[in-house]
Structures are given as C-alpha cells and as structure tokens.
mmCIF file of C-alpha atoms and ligand atoms in Angstrom:
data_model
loop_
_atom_site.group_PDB
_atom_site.id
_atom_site.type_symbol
_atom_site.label_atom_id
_atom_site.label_comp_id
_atom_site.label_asym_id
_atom_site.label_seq_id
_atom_site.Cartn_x
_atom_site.Cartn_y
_atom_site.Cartn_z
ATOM 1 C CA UNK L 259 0.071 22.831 4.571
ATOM 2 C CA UNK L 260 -2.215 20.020 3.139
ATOM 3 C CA UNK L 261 -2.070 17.726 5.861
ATOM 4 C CA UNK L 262 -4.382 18.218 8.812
ATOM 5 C CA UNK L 263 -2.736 17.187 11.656
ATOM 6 C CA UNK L 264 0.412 15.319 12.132
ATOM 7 C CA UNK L 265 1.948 14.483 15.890
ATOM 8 C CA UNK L 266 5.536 13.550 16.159
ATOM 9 C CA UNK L 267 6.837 12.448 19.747
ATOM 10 C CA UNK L 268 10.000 10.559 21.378
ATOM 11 C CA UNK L 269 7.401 7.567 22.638
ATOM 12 C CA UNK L 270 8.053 7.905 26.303
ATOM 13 C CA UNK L 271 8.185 4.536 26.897
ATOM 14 C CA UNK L 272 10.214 3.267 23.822
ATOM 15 C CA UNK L 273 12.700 6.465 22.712
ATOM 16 C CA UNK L 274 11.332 5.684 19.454
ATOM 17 C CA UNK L 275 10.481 8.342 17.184
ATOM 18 C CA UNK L 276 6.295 7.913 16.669
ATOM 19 C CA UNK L 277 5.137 9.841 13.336
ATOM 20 C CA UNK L 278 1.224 9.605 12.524
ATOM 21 C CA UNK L 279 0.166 12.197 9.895
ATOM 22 C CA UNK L 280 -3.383 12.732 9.453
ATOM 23 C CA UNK L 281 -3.569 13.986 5.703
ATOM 24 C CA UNK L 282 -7.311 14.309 5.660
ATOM 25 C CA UNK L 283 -10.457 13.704 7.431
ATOM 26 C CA UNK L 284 -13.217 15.512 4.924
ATOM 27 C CA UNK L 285 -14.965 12.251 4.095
ATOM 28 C CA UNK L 286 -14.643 10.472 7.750
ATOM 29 C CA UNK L 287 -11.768 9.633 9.859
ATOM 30 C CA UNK L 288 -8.561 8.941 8.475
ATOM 31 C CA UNK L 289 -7.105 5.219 8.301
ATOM 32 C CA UNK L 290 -3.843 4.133 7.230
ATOM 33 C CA UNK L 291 -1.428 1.176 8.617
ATOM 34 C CA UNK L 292 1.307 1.591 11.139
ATOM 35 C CA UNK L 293 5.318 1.234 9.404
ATOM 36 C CA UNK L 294 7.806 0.169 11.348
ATOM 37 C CA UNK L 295 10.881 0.619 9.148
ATOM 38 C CA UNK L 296 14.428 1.695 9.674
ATOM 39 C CA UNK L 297 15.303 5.150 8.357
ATOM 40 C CA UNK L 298 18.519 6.953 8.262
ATOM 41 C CA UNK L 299 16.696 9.831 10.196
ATOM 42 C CA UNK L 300 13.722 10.079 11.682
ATOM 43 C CA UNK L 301 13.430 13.065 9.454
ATOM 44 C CA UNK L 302 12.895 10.575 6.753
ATOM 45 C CA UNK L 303 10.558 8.655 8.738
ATOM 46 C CA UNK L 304 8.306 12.423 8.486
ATOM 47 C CA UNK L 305 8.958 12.647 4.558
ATOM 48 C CA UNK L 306 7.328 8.981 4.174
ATOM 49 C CA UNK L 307 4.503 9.550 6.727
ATOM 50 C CA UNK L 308 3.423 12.398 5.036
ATOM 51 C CA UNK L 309 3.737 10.920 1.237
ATOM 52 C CA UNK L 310 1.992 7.637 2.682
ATOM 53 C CA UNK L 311 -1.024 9.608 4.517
ATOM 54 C CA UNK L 312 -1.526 11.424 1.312
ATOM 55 C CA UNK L 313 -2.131 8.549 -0.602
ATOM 56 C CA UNK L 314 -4.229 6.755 1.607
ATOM 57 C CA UNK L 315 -6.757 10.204 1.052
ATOM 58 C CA UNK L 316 -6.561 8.794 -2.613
ATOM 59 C CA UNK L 317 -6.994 5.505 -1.386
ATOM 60 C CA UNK L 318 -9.776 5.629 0.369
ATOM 61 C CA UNK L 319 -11.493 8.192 -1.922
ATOM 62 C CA UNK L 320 -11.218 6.057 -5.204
ATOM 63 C CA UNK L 321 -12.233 3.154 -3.486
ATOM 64 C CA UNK L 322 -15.531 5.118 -2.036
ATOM 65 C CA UNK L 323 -15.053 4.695 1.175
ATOM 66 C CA UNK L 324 -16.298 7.289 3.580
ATOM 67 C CA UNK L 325 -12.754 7.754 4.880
ATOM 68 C CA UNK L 326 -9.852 9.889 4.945
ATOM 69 C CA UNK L 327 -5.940 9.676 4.802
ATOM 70 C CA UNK L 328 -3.681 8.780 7.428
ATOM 71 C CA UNK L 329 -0.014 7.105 8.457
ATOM 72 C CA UNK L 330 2.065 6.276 11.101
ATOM 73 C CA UNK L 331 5.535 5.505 10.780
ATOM 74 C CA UNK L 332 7.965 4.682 13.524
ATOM 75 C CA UNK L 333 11.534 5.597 12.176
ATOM 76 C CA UNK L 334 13.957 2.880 13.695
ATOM 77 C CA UNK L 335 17.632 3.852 13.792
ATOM 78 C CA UNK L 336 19.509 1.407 11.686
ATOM 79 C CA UNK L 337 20.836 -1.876 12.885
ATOM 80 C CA UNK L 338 19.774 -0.831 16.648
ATOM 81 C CA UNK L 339 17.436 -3.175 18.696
ATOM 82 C CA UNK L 340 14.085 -1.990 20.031
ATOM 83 C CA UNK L 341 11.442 -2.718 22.543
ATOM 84 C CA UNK L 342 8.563 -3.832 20.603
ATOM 85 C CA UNK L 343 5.672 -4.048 23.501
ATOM 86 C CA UNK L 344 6.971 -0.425 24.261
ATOM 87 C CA UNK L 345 6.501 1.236 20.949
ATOM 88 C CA UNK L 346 3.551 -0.162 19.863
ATOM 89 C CA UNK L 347 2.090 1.199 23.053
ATOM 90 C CA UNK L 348 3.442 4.544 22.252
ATOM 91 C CA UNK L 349 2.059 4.494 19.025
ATOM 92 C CA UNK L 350 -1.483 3.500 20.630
ATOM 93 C CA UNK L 351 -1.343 6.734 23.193
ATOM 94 C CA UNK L 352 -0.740 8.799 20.226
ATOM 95 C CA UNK L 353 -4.089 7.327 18.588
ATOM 96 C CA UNK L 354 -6.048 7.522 21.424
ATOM 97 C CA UNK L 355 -5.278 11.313 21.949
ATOM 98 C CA UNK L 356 -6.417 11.455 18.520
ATOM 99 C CA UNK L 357 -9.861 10.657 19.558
ATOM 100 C CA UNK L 358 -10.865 8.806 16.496
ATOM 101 C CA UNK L 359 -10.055 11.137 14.016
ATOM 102 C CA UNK L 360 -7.801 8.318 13.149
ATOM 103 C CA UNK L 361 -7.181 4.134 12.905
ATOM 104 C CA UNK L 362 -4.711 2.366 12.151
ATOM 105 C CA UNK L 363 -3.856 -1.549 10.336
ATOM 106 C CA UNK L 364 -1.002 -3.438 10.075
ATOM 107 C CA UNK L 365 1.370 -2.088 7.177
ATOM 108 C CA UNK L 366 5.325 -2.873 6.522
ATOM 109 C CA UNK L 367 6.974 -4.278 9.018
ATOM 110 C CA UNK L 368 3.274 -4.442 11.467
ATOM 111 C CA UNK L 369 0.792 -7.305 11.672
ATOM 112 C CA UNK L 370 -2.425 -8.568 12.868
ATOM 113 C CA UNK L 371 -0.805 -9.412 16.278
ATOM 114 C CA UNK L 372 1.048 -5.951 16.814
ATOM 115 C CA UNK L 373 -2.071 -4.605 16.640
ATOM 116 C CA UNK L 374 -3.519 -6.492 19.374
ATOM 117 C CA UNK L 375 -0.909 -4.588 21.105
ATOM 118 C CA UNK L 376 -1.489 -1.376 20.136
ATOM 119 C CA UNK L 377 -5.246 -2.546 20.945
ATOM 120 C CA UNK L 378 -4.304 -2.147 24.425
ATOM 121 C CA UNK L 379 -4.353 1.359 24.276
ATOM 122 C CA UNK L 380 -6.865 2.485 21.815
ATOM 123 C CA UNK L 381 -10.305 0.609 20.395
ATOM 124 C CA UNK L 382 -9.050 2.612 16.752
ATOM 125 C CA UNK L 383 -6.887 -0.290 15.453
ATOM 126 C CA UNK L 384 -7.917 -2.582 12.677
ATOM 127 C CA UNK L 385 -6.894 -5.831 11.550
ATOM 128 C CA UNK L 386 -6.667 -7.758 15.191
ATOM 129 C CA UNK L 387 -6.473 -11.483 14.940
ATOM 130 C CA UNK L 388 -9.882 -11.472 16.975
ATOM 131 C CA UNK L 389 -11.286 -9.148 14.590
ATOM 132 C CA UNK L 390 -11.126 -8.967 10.613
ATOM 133 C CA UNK L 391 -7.157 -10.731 11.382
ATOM 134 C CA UNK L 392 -4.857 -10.415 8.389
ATOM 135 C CA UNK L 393 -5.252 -8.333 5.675
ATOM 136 C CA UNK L 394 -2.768 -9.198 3.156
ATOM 137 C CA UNK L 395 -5.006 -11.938 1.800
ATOM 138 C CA UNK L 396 -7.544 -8.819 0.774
ATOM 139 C CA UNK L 397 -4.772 -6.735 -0.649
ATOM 140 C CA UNK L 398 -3.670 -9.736 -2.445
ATOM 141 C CA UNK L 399 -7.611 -10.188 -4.146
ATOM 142 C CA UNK L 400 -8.031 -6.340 -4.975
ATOM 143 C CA UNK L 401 -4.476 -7.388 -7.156
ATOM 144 C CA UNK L 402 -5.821 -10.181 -8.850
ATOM 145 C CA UNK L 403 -8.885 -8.208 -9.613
ATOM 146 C CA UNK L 404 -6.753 -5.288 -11.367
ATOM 147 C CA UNK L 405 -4.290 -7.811 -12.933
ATOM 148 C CA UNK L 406 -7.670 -9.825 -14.378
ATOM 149 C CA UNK L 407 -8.421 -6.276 -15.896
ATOM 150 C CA UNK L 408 -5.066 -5.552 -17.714
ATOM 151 C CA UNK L 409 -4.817 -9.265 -18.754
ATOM 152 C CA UNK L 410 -1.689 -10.617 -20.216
ATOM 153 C CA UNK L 411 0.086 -14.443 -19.178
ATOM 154 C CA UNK L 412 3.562 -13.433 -17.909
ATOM 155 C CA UNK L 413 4.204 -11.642 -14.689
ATOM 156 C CA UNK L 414 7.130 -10.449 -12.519
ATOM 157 C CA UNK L 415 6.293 -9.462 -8.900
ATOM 158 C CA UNK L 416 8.562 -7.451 -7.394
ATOM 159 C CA UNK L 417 8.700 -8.226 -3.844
ATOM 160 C CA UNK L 418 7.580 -11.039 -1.714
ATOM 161 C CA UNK L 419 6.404 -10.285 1.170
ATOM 162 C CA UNK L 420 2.992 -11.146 2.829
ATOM 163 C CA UNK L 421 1.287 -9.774 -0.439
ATOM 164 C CA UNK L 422 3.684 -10.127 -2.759
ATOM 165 C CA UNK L 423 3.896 -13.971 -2.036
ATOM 166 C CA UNK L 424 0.484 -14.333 -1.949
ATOM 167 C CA UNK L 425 0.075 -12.513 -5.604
ATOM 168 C CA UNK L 426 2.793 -14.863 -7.527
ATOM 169 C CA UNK L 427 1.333 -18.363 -5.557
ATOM 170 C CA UNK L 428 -2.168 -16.986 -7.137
ATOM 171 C CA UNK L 429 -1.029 -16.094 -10.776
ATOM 172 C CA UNK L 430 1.167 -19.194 -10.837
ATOM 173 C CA UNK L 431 -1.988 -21.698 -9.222
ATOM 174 C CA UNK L 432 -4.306 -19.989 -12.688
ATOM 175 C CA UNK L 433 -1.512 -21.206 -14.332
ATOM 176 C CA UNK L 434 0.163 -17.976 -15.698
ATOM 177 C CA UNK L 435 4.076 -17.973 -16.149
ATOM 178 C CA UNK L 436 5.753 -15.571 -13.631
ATOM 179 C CA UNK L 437 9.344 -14.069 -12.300
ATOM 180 C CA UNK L 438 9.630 -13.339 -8.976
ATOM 181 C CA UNK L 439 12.615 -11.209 -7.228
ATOM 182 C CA UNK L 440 12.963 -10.100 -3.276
ATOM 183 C CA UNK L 441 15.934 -8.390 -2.186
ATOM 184 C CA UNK L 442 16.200 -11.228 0.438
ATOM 185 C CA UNK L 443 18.043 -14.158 -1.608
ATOM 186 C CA UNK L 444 16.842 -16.968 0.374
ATOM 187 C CA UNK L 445 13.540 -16.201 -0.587
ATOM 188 C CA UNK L 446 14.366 -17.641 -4.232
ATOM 189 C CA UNK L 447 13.155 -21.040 -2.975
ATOM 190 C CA UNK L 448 9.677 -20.144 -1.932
ATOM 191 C CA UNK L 449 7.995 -20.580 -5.779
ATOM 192 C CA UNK L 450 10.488 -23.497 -7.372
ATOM 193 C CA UNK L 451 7.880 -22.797 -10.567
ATOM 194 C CA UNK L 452 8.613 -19.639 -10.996
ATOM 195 C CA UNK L 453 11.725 -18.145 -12.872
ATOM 196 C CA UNK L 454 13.974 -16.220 -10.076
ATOM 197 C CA UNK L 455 15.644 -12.818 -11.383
ATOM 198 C CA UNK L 456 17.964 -10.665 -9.249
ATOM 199 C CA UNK L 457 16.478 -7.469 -8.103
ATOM 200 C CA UNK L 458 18.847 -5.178 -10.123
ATOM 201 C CA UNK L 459 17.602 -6.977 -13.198
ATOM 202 C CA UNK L 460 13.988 -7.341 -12.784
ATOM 203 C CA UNK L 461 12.832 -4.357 -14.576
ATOM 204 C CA UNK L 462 14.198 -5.456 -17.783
ATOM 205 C CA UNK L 463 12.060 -8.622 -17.255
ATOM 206 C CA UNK L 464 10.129 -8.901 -21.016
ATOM 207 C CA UNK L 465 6.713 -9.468 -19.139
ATOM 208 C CA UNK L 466 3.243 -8.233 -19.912
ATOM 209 C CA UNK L 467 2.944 -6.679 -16.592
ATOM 210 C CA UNK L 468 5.437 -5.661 -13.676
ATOM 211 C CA UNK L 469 3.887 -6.473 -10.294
ATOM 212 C CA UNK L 470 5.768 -4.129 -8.297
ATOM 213 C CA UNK L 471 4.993 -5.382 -4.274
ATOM 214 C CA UNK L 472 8.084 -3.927 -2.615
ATOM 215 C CA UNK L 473 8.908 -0.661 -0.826
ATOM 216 C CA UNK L 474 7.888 2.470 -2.847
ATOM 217 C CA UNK L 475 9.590 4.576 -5.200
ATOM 218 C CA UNK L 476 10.651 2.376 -7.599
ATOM 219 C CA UNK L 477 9.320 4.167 -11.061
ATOM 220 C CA UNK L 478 12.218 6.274 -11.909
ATOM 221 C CA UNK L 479 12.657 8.369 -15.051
ATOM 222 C CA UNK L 480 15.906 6.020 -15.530
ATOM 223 C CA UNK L 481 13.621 2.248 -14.366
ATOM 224 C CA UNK L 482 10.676 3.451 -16.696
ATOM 225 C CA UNK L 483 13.765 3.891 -19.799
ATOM 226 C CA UNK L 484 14.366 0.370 -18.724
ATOM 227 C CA UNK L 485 10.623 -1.516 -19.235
ATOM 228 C CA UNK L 486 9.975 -4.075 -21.241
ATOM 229 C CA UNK L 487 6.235 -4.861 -19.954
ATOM 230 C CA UNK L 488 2.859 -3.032 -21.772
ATOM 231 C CA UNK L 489 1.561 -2.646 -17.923
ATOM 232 C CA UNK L 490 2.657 -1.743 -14.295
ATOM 233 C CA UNK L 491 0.280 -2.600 -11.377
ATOM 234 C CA UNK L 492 0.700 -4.278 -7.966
ATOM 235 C CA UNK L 493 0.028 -3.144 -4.095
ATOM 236 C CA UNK L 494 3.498 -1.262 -3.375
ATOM 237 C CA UNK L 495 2.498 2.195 -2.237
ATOM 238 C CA UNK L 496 3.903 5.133 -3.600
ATOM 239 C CA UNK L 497 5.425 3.266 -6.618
ATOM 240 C CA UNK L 498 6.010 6.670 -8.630
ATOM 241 C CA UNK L 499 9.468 8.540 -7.474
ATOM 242 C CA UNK L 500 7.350 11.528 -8.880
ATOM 243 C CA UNK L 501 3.849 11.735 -10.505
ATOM 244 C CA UNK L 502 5.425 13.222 -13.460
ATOM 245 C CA UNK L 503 6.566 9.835 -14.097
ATOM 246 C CA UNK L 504 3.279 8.772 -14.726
ATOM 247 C CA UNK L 505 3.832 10.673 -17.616
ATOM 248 C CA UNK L 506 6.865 8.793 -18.721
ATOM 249 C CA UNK L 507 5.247 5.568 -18.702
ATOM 250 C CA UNK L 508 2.463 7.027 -20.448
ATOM 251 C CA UNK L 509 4.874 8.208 -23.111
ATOM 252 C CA UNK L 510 5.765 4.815 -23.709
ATOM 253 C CA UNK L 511 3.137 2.944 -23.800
ATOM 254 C CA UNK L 512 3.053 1.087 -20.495
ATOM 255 C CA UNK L 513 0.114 0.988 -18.605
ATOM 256 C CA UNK L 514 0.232 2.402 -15.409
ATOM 257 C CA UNK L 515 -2.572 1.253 -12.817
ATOM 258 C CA UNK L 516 -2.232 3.631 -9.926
ATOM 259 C CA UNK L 517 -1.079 1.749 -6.722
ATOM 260 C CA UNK L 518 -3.701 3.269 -4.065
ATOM 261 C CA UNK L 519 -6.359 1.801 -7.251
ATOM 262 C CA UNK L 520 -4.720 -1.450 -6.773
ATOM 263 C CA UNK L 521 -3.761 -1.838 -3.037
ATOM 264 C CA UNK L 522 -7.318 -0.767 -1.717
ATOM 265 C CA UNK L 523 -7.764 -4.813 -0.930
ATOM 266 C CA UNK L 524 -6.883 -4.446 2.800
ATOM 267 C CA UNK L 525 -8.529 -1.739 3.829
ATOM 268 C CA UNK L 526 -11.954 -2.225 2.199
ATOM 269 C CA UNK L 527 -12.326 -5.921 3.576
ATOM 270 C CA UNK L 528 -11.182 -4.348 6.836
ATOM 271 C CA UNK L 529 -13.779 -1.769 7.301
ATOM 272 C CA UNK L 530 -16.446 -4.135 5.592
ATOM 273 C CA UNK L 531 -16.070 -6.279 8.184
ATOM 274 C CA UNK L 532 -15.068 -4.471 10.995
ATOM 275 C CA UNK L 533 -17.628 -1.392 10.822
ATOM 276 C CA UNK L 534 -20.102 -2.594 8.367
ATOM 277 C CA UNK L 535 -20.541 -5.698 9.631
ATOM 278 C CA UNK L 536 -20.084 -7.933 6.706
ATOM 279 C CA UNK L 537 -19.417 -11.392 6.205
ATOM 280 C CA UNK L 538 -16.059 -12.152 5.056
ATOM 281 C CA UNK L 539 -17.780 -13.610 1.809
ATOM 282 C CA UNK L 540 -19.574 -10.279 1.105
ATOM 283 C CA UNK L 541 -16.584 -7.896 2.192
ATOM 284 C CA UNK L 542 -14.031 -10.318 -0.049
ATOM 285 C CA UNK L 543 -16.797 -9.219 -3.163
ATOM 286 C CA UNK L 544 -16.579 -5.512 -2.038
ATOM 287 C CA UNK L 545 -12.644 -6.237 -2.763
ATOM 288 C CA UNK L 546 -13.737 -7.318 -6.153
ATOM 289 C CA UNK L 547 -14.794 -4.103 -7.322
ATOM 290 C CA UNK L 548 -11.500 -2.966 -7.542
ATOM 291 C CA UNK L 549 -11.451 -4.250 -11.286
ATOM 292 C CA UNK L 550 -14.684 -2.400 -12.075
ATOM 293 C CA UNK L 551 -12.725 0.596 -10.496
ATOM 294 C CA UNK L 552 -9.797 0.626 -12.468
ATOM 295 C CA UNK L 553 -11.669 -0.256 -15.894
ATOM 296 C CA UNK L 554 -13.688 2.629 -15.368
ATOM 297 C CA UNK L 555 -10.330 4.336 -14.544
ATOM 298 C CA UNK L 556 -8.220 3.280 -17.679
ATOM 299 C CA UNK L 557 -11.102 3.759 -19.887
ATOM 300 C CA UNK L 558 -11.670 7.250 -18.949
ATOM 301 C CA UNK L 559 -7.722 7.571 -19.223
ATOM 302 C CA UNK L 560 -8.167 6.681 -22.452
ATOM 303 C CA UNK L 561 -11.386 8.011 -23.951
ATOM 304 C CA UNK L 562 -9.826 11.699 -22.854
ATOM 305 C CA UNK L 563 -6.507 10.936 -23.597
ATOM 306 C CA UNK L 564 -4.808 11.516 -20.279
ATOM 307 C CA UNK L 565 -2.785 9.269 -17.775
ATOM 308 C CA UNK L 566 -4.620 7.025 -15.303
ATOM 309 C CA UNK L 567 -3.159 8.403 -12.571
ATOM 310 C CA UNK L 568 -4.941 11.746 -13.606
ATOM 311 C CA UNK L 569 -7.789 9.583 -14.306
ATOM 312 C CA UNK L 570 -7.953 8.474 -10.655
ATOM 313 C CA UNK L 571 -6.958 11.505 -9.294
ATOM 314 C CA UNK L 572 -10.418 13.120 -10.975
ATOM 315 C CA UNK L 573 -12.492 10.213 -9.721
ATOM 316 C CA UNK L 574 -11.194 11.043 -5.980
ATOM 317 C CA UNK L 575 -11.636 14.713 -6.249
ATOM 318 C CA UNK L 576 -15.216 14.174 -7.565
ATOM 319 C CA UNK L 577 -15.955 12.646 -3.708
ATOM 320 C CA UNK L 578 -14.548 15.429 -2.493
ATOM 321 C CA UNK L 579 -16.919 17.734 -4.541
ATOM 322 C CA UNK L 580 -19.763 15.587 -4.595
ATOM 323 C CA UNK L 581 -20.015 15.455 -8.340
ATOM 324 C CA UNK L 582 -19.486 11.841 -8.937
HETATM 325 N N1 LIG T 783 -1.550 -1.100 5.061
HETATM 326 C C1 LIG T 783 -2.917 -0.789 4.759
HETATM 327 C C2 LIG T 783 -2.945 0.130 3.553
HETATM 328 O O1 LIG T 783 -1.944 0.734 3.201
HETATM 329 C C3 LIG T 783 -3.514 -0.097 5.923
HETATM 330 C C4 LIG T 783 -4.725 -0.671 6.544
HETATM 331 C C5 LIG T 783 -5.158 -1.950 6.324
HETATM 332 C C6 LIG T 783 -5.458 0.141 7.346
HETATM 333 C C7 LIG T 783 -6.285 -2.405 6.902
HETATM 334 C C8 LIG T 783 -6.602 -0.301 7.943
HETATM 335 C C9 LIG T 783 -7.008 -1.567 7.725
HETATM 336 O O2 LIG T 783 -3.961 0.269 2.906
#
C-alpha cells in the first residue's frame, strides 16, 4: 500500500460518498483540492482519489514545497441532485479528524466559495475568497511559464474551464494563433479569435504544442498515434492513461512536459500566500519558477537521454532522499 491514509465515509449529512486519500506526508502535510465529479461508482470516485493524491506527492515535491500528496473526491451518482451546504460540510469533518495531516483547495467542480464552506468546519482549507481567493489565475501563470519554455506560435487548449480559458485569452492577448475545443459546444463563442475544433478532432490539430486543460487521461497509446504537435503541456492532471505512454510520445518526438511540472501554479501561490505570508506580487514570481523547473527538467531529459517524466520523477525522489 503506498498511500498513507485514505478515509472513505457515506457523509452523514449528505449520503454522499466522501473519498480523501492521503498519499504522503514525508515532506509536511499533504494538500490537494477537493473534486466534486459524477462517477459511475463511487468505486471510481476511490480509483481517481488515489491516482490524484499520488500526483500531488509529485506535485508538491518537484515544485519544492515542503508538502505532501493528498485528494478528496466526492463521487456524485449521475444525473442525481445533491445538497451542496451538506457535503461540503461532510467533507470538512473528514479534514478536521485528520488533524492537519491534510488541506484542501478548490479543484474540478470546487471553488473559492465552496471552500468557505468547508471552512466552517476545519481552519485546513485553502483558497477562501477572504484568503489567497481563486487559484486558477496561478495555475494559469505556472502554464504560461512552461509554454514560454517549449516556445512555438500555435496552440490548441484542450478544455476551457477556469484555467483553460484563462490559458487561450493569455496566448491569444501575446498574440499567438490558437484552437480551442470544450466538450460543452456553447463554449465555442467565448474566444471569436480563436479557431474552434470539435473535441473528437482536436488531437490531430497541426500545432506546436497541445494544451491539454480538461479531465485526465487523455494520452492514449491510440491519441499519441494521432499527434501532430512537437510538444504536450498544460494543467490537466493525470494527462497520461499510463506512464508508459510517456514513452510513446517520447518515441515520437513530442515533448512531453509532465502535468504536476506544469499545474503547480495554484498551489504554490496558495501556500505562498497563505502560510508564508507573501505578497501576491512575490508569490505570483514563486509561480514563475515553474519554467526554470521544467528547463532544468527537459534538459536533464535530454542530456541523459530519458523521458521527462523520468526526469521529474528523479528530481522528486531526490527531496525525498535529500540528495538534491
Ligand atoms: N487543484 C489544486 C491542484 O491540483 C489543489 C490546490 C490548490 C490545493 C490550491 C491547495 C491550494 O494543485
């Protein structure tokens, strides 16, 4: 068992299921946002709390922070209502028994707001609109900063929600041509100066890089066949079906930028500001650093001829060891 703790409960109050996994707490408590997302099972709801906590360890480790992994997922039945007010205070009892070990942030389908709900239960919640407030706009710099890295003029982000909007508005206002897609159609209005694809045709967008800002899992054997971009890198978590995949695109050509490397925005300026202290200007050049990060990444990749997701994965375990 690699994760250290993981509490699943019927939330008295809401009938909801309430996952949080707590993959890790060697370098300091865990963090990780809360998902509320509709799964077929709540068995499903498990499988991504576990993969997400994982890669927040990763996360957090690459992007030095003295913090661990952690998720919580609340697995909504499909097309059934729910009692907001009642499961976010579920999900802040289960944090507070927790006792610190882990903190939550907004995450898919959670925002600054819900977690002035959960708030009411537990002091361990980030993000609340009377503290460091919204953190897409931080997930959306750390992007910038990797996409500035990789270079290239045309784009097609995958995705827009809260970051994924916020990414395309950017690379369109410095003037760079991009393709957007969001399985929601009446989002194809939002950018009128970018090109609109469907989402089934999107990865055969001729791009330099794929911005992929949607759900996870969408580097398959058969999508990576499919690419016609020289780079993948945007703030979707768990973008790789399998990290042998990482491979694949390696194989190719493309360059992969891992995803926790990339999507590291929200939480640094989070716990910059929240527990550090720092001024929104300072904790927004923290955020920065994400480029340096993944140069150093893709340049080790390359000088010993491995992927960057191995790459990354060495920088992490070197916190863990203390030889980096
Ligand atoms: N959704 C954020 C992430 O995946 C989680 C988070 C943001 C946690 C901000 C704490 C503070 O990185």
């Amino acid at each position: 068992m690699e994760h250290e703790r993981i509490v699943i409960r019927r939330g008295p109050r809401s009938g909801r299921p309430i996952i949080v996994a707590v993959h890790s707490t060697a370098l300091g408590p865990a963090l990780g946002g809360c998902r509320l997302k509709e799964y077929d099972t709540w068995e499903h709801g498990l499988a991504d709390a576990l993969r997400l906590s994982a890669a927040m360890t990763a996360k957090c480790a690459v992007a030095g922070l003295d913090h661990g992994g952690g998720k919580t997922v609340v697995a909504l039945p499909r097309g059934a209502g729910f009692n907001r007010t009642a499961v976010l205070h579920d999900v802040g009892d289960v944090i507070e028994e927790l006792g610190g070990a882990y903190a939550t942030g907004p995450d898919v389908g959670t925002g600054p707001d819900d977690m002035a709900v959960i708030g009411a239960r537990t002091r361990h919640v980030f993000c609340r609109p009377d503290a460091s407030g919204d953190s897409s706009p931080a997930t959306a710099t750390g992007v910038m900063a990797a996409l500035r890295v990789l270079g290239g003029d045309r784009f097609a982000v995958i995705g827009l929600g809260h970051v994924g909007a916020d990414v395309a508005g950017r690379l369109l206002a410095a003037g760079h041509r991009v393709l957007v897609t969001d399985v929601d159609e009446r989002k194809r209005h939002l950018f009128p100066a970018a090109g609109w694809v469907a989402p089934g045709e999107i990865l055969d967008a001729e791009v330099d890089v794929l911005v992929p800002a949607a759900l996870g899992g969408l580097l398959t054997p058969a999508a990576v066949a499919r690419l016609r971009c020289r780079a993948v890198a945007g703030p979707a978590n768990n973008q790789l079906d399998a990290p042998s995949t990482a491979d694949l695109l390696h194989a190719r050509g493309i360059v992969w930028a891992p995803d926790h490397v990339v999507s590291a925005g929200g939480v640094v300026y989070a716990t910059e500001v929240e527990l550090h202290g720092a001024t929104p200007d300072a904790a927004t050049a923290r955020v920065e650093k994400i480029g340096e990060t993944l140069r150093s990444i893709l340049n080790r990749a390359a000088a010993e001829g491995t992927t960057p997701l191995r790459a990354a994965e060495n920088l992490a375990r070197s916190r863990f060891t203390g030889s980096g």
